[in-house]
């Protein structure tokens, strides 16, 4: 499967006391369906007057957004969102959250760690501390998004398109020609945080699900010695090797990727809806491409 990621919002506390949602979204697409989806999307762009140019979600009205969703819902795509209301955040709270996260990078160091690993951990700590709060918040939402996408795709596609679970390809809207510090930070943290989360919240798998393609190139069951004390008495079969899930992450220019443009339209539209700037016609069919979580479809974080 190909997973296209983009964000919407500036992740800054507003000067006025009003809802200020910022969000990160992922559009998950079965590879075999991309060609026809992109063809239909190009036809829509031409119809709207965006022939050969990039289209942004902020440029579209309710009817146009609904037209995009109507295309996507026919091809078993998924859309996942993690959002935050910046109006209820505080600079002190965000700073504390950031510094606590940075400190945890070195709190686990023992005599068994080699010098190179210790040096890398301190470097990551410093990179986290150096991030402006708005970039730290965005990175935190991105990490949560990638973890949520993995869980929900395992549930959805194990029943509908199990072969899609063989490869996870992540295409992220790049902010610069070179990877930024915030992008480097979340790319570094996603694997250990996903692994740590799995200790307390093991991956949910369905008895009816087909996971043959997922396990094809992955180890499962055997827990490394350095993790055994954290796993304790939990079933080792609940844990799988995650490195290959998050190894193929690329940062690309949205101008060259229709999937990223579609992700931008969707996440921007969700943000506009939650901030009260998009009427019901634009968001009423989002449920057709979103998978319900434990309590809700959209994950909301608070720093």
Coordinates of C-alpha atoms in Angstrom, one line a residue:
X1 CA 0.0 0.0 0.0
X2 CA 1.0 3.6 -0.5
X3 CA 0.4 6.1 2.3
X4 CA 0.4 9.8 1.5
X5 CA 0.8 12.3 4.4
X6 CA 0.2 16.0 4.7
X7 CA -0.6 18.5 7.4
X8 CA -3.0 21.5 7.7
X9 CA -2.7 24.4 10.1
X10 CA 0.2 26.3 11.6
X11 CA 0.3 24.6 15.1
X12 CA 0.4 27.9 16.9
X13 CA -1.8 29.1 19.7
X14 CA -4.2 31.7 18.3
X15 CA -4.3 35.3 19.5
X16 CA -8.2 35.1 19.8
X17 CA -10.1 32.7 22.0
X18 CA -11.6 30.4 19.4
X19 CA -11.2 26.9 18.0
X20 CA -7.9 26.5 16.2
X21 CA -7.5 23.0 14.9
X22 CA -4.3 21.9 13.2
X23 CA -4.1 18.3 11.9
X24 CA -2.0 15.7 10.1
X25 CA -3.7 13.3 7.8
X26 CA -2.8 10.1 5.9
X27 CA -4.5 8.8 2.7
X28 CA -4.0 5.0 2.4
X29 CA -4.3 3.7 -1.1
X30 CA -4.2 0.2 -2.5
X31 CA -1.4 0.2 -5.2
X32 CA -3.5 -1.4 -7.9
X33 CA -6.2 1.2 -7.6
X34 CA -3.9 4.3 -7.8
X35 CA -3.9 4.5 -11.6
X36 CA -7.7 4.8 -11.9
X37 CA -8.0 7.1 -8.9
X38 CA -5.4 9.5 -10.2
X39 CA -7.0 9.4 -13.7
X40 CA -10.3 10.4 -12.2
X41 CA -8.7 13.0 -10.0
X42 CA -6.9 14.6 -13.0
X43 CA -10.2 14.8 -14.8
X44 CA -11.7 16.6 -11.8
X45 CA -8.7 19.0 -11.8
X46 CA -9.2 19.8 -15.5
X47 CA -12.9 20.4 -14.9
X48 CA -12.1 22.9 -12.1
X49 CA -9.4 24.7 -14.2
X50 CA -6.3 23.2 -12.5
X51 CA -5.0 21.5 -15.7
X52 CA -1.4 20.5 -15.1
X53 CA -1.1 22.5 -11.8
X54 CA -1.3 21.6 -8.1
X55 CA -4.6 22.0 -6.3
X56 CA -4.8 22.8 -2.6
X57 CA -7.7 21.9 -0.3
X58 CA -8.1 25.6 0.7
X59 CA -9.0 26.4 -2.9
X60 CA -12.0 24.1 -3.1
X61 CA -15.6 24.5 -2.2
X62 CA -18.0 22.0 -0.5
X63 CA -19.2 20.5 -3.8
X64 CA -15.7 20.0 -5.1
X65 CA -14.5 18.4 -1.9
X66 CA -17.5 16.0 -1.9
X67 CA -16.6 15.1 -5.5
X68 CA -13.2 14.0 -4.4
X69 CA -14.6 11.8 -1.6
X70 CA -17.1 10.2 -4.0
X71 CA -14.2 9.1 -6.2
X72 CA -12.1 7.7 -3.3
X73 CA -15.0 5.8 -1.5
X74 CA -15.3 3.5 -4.5
X75 CA -11.8 2.0 -4.2
X76 CA -11.4 0.9 -0.6
X77 CA -9.0 3.7 0.4
X78 CA -8.7 4.8 4.0
X79 CA -8.2 8.3 5.5
X80 CA -6.8 8.8 9.0
X81 CA -6.5 12.1 10.9
X82 CA -4.8 13.2 14.1
X83 CA -5.7 16.7 15.3
X84 CA -5.1 19.2 18.0
X85 CA -6.9 22.3 19.2
X86 CA -4.1 24.8 19.6
X87 CA -6.5 27.2 21.4
X88 CA -6.5 25.0 24.5
X89 CA -2.7 24.6 24.6
X90 CA -0.2 26.6 26.6
X91 CA 3.4 27.5 25.7
X92 CA 4.5 26.2 29.1
X93 CA 2.6 22.9 28.6
X94 CA 4.1 22.3 25.2
X95 CA 7.6 23.2 26.4
X96 CA 7.3 20.8 29.4
X97 CA 6.0 18.0 27.1
X98 CA 8.9 18.6 24.7
X99 CA 11.6 18.7 27.4
X100 CA 10.2 15.6 29.1
X101 CA 10.3 13.8 25.7
X102 CA 13.9 14.9 25.2
X103 CA 15.0 13.7 28.7
X104 CA 13.5 10.3 28.1
X105 CA 16.0 9.8 25.2
X106 CA 18.9 9.5 27.7
X107 CA 17.1 8.3 30.8
X108 CA 17.3 4.6 29.7
X109 CA 21.1 4.6 29.1
X110 CA 23.0 1.9 30.9
X111 CA 26.6 0.5 30.9
X112 CA 25.5 -1.9 28.2
X113 CA 25.1 0.9 25.7
X114 CA 28.0 1.5 23.3
X115 CA 29.5 4.9 22.7
X116 CA 28.0 5.4 19.3
X117 CA 24.5 4.7 20.6
X118 CA 24.9 7.0 23.5
X119 CA 26.2 9.8 21.2
X120 CA 23.2 9.4 18.9
X121 CA 20.7 9.4 21.9
X122 CA 22.2 12.7 23.1
X123 CA 22.1 14.2 19.6
X124 CA 18.4 13.3 19.3
X125 CA 17.8 14.8 22.7
X126 CA 19.4 18.1 21.6
X127 CA 17.4 18.0 18.3
X128 CA 14.1 17.7 20.2
X129 CA 15.0 20.5 22.6
X130 CA 15.9 22.7 19.7
X131 CA 12.6 22.4 18.0
X132 CA 10.2 25.4 18.2
X133 CA 7.0 24.2 20.0
X134 CA 4.9 24.4 16.8
X135 CA 7.2 21.9 15.0
X136 CA 7.4 19.7 18.1
X137 CA 3.6 19.5 18.2
X138 CA 3.4 18.7 14.5
X139 CA 6.1 16.0 14.9
X140 CA 4.2 14.5 17.8
X141 CA 1.0 14.3 15.8
X142 CA 2.8 12.7 12.9
X143 CA 4.2 10.0 15.1
X144 CA 0.7 9.3 16.5
X145 CA -0.7 9.2 13.0
X146 CA 1.8 6.6 11.7
X147 CA 1.0 4.4 14.7
X148 CA -2.7 4.7 14.1
X149 CA -2.4 4.0 10.4
X150 CA -0.5 0.8 11.0
X151 CA -3.2 -0.5 13.5
X152 CA -6.2 0.4 11.3
X153 CA -4.7 -0.9 8.0
X154 CA -4.0 -4.2 9.7
X155 CA -7.6 -4.5 10.7
X156 CA -9.2 -3.2 7.5
X157 CA -7.0 -4.8 4.8
X158 CA -6.5 -8.2 6.5
X159 CA -10.2 -8.7 5.6
X160 CA -10.5 -6.9 2.3
X161 CA -7.0 -6.6 0.6
X162 CA -4.5 -8.7 2.6
X163 CA -1.8 -8.4 -0.1
X164 CA -1.6 -4.7 0.6
X165 CA 0.0 -5.5 4.0
X166 CA 3.1 -6.9 2.4
X167 CA 4.7 -3.4 1.8
X168 CA 4.2 -0.1 3.6
X169 CA 5.3 2.9 1.5
X170 CA 5.1 6.3 3.2
X171 CA 5.2 9.4 1.0
X172 CA 5.3 12.7 3.0
X173 CA 4.9 16.2 1.8
X174 CA 8.4 17.7 2.0
X175 CA 8.9 21.2 3.4
X176 CA 12.4 21.7 1.9
X177 CA 14.7 20.1 -0.6
X178 CA 16.6 18.6 2.4
X179 CA 15.0 16.8 5.3
X180 CA 14.3 19.3 8.1
X181 CA 15.2 18.8 11.8
X182 CA 11.6 18.1 12.8
X183 CA 11.2 15.6 10.0
X184 CA 14.4 13.9 11.1
X185 CA 13.2 13.8 14.7
X186 CA 9.8 12.1 14.1
X187 CA 11.4 9.7 11.6
X188 CA 13.9 8.7 14.2
X189 CA 11.3 8.4 17.0
X190 CA 8.5 6.5 15.1
X191 CA 10.0 3.1 15.4
X192 CA 10.9 3.1 19.2
X193 CA 7.6 4.8 20.1
X194 CA 5.6 2.3 18.1
X195 CA 7.5 -0.5 19.7
X196 CA 7.0 0.9 23.2
X197 CA 3.3 1.4 22.5
X198 CA 3.0 -2.2 21.5
X199 CA 3.9 -3.3 25.1
X200 CA 0.9 -1.6 26.6
X201 CA -1.4 -1.8 23.6
X202 CA -0.6 -4.9 21.5
X203 CA -1.6 -4.9 17.9
X204 CA -5.2 -6.0 17.5
X205 CA -5.5 -8.8 14.9
X206 CA -8.7 -10.5 13.7
X207 CA -9.2 -14.3 13.8
X208 CA -10.8 -13.9 10.3
X209 CA -8.0 -11.8 9.0
X210 CA -5.5 -12.9 6.4
X211 CA -1.9 -12.0 7.5
X212 CA 0.1 -14.3 5.2
X213 CA 1.4 -11.4 3.1
X214 CA 2.2 -9.3 6.2
X215 CA 4.3 -12.1 7.8
X216 CA 6.0 -13.0 4.5
X217 CA 9.1 -10.9 5.1
X218 CA 8.8 -10.3 8.8
X219 CA 9.8 -12.0 12.0
X220 CA 7.2 -12.6 14.8
X221 CA 7.1 -14.2 18.2
X222 CA 10.8 -14.0 19.2
X223 CA 11.4 -11.1 21.5
X224 CA 15.0 -9.8 21.8
X225 CA 16.6 -10.2 25.2
X226 CA 16.9 -6.4 25.8
X227 CA 13.1 -6.1 25.6
X228 CA 12.2 -9.2 27.6
X229 CA 12.1 -7.3 31.0
X230 CA 9.5 -4.8 29.5
X231 CA 7.3 -7.5 28.0
X232 CA 7.2 -9.6 31.2
X233 CA 4.4 -12.2 31.1
X234 CA 2.7 -11.0 27.9
X235 CA 2.1 -13.3 25.0
X236 CA 5.1 -12.9 22.6
X237 CA 2.8 -13.6 19.6
X238 CA 1.3 -10.2 20.2
X239 CA 4.6 -8.6 19.1
X240 CA 5.9 -8.3 15.5
X241 CA 9.0 -6.8 13.9
X242 CA 8.1 -3.2 13.0
X243 CA 11.3 -2.0 11.3
X244 CA 10.2 -3.0 7.8
X245 CA 6.8 -1.2 8.4
X246 CA 8.5 2.2 8.9
X247 CA 11.7 1.7 6.8
X248 CA 10.3 3.1 3.5
X249 CA 9.6 6.8 4.4
X250 CA 10.2 9.3 1.6
X251 CA 9.8 13.1 1.6
X252 CA 8.6 14.4 -1.7
X253 CA 7.4 17.6 -3.4
X254 CA 3.6 17.5 -3.5
X255 CA 3.6 19.0 -7.0
X256 CA 4.9 15.7 -8.3
X257 CA 2.5 13.4 -6.3
X258 CA -1.2 13.3 -6.9
X259 CA -1.6 11.2 -3.7
X260 CA -0.1 14.0 -1.6
X261 CA -2.4 16.5 -3.3
X262 CA -5.3 14.3 -2.4
X263 CA -4.1 14.0 1.2
X264 CA -3.8 17.8 1.4
X265 CA -7.4 18.2 0.2
X266 CA -8.7 15.8 2.7
X267 CA -6.8 17.0 5.8
X268 CA -7.4 20.6 5.0
X269 CA -11.1 20.0 4.6
X270 CA -11.2 18.2 8.0
X271 CA -9.5 21.2 9.5
X272 CA -11.9 23.6 7.9
X273 CA -14.8 21.5 9.1
X274 CA -13.7 21.3 12.7
X275 CA -13.0 25.0 12.8
X276 CA -16.5 25.8 11.4
X277 CA -15.3 27.0 8.0
X278 CA -16.8 24.3 5.8
X279 CA -20.5 23.5 5.5
X280 CA -22.0 20.0 5.9
X281 CA -22.0 19.3 2.1
X282 CA -18.2 19.3 2.2
X283 CA -17.7 16.9 5.1
X284 CA -20.9 14.8 5.4
X285 CA -19.4 11.8 3.4
X286 CA -16.0 11.6 5.2
X287 CA -17.3 8.7 7.2
X288 CA -17.2 6.6 4.0
X289 CA -13.4 6.7 3.9
X290 CA -12.6 6.7 7.6
X291 CA -12.3 3.8 10.0
X292 CA -13.8 4.1 13.5
X293 CA -11.4 3.8 16.3
X294 CA -12.1 2.7 19.9
X295 CA -14.1 5.8 20.6
X296 CA -14.0 8.1 17.6
X297 CA -12.8 8.5 14.0
X298 CA -10.5 11.4 14.6
X299 CA -7.8 11.2 17.2
X300 CA -7.4 14.3 19.3
X301 CA -4.2 15.0 21.2
X302 CA -3.5 17.4 24.0
X303 CA 0.0 18.5 25.1

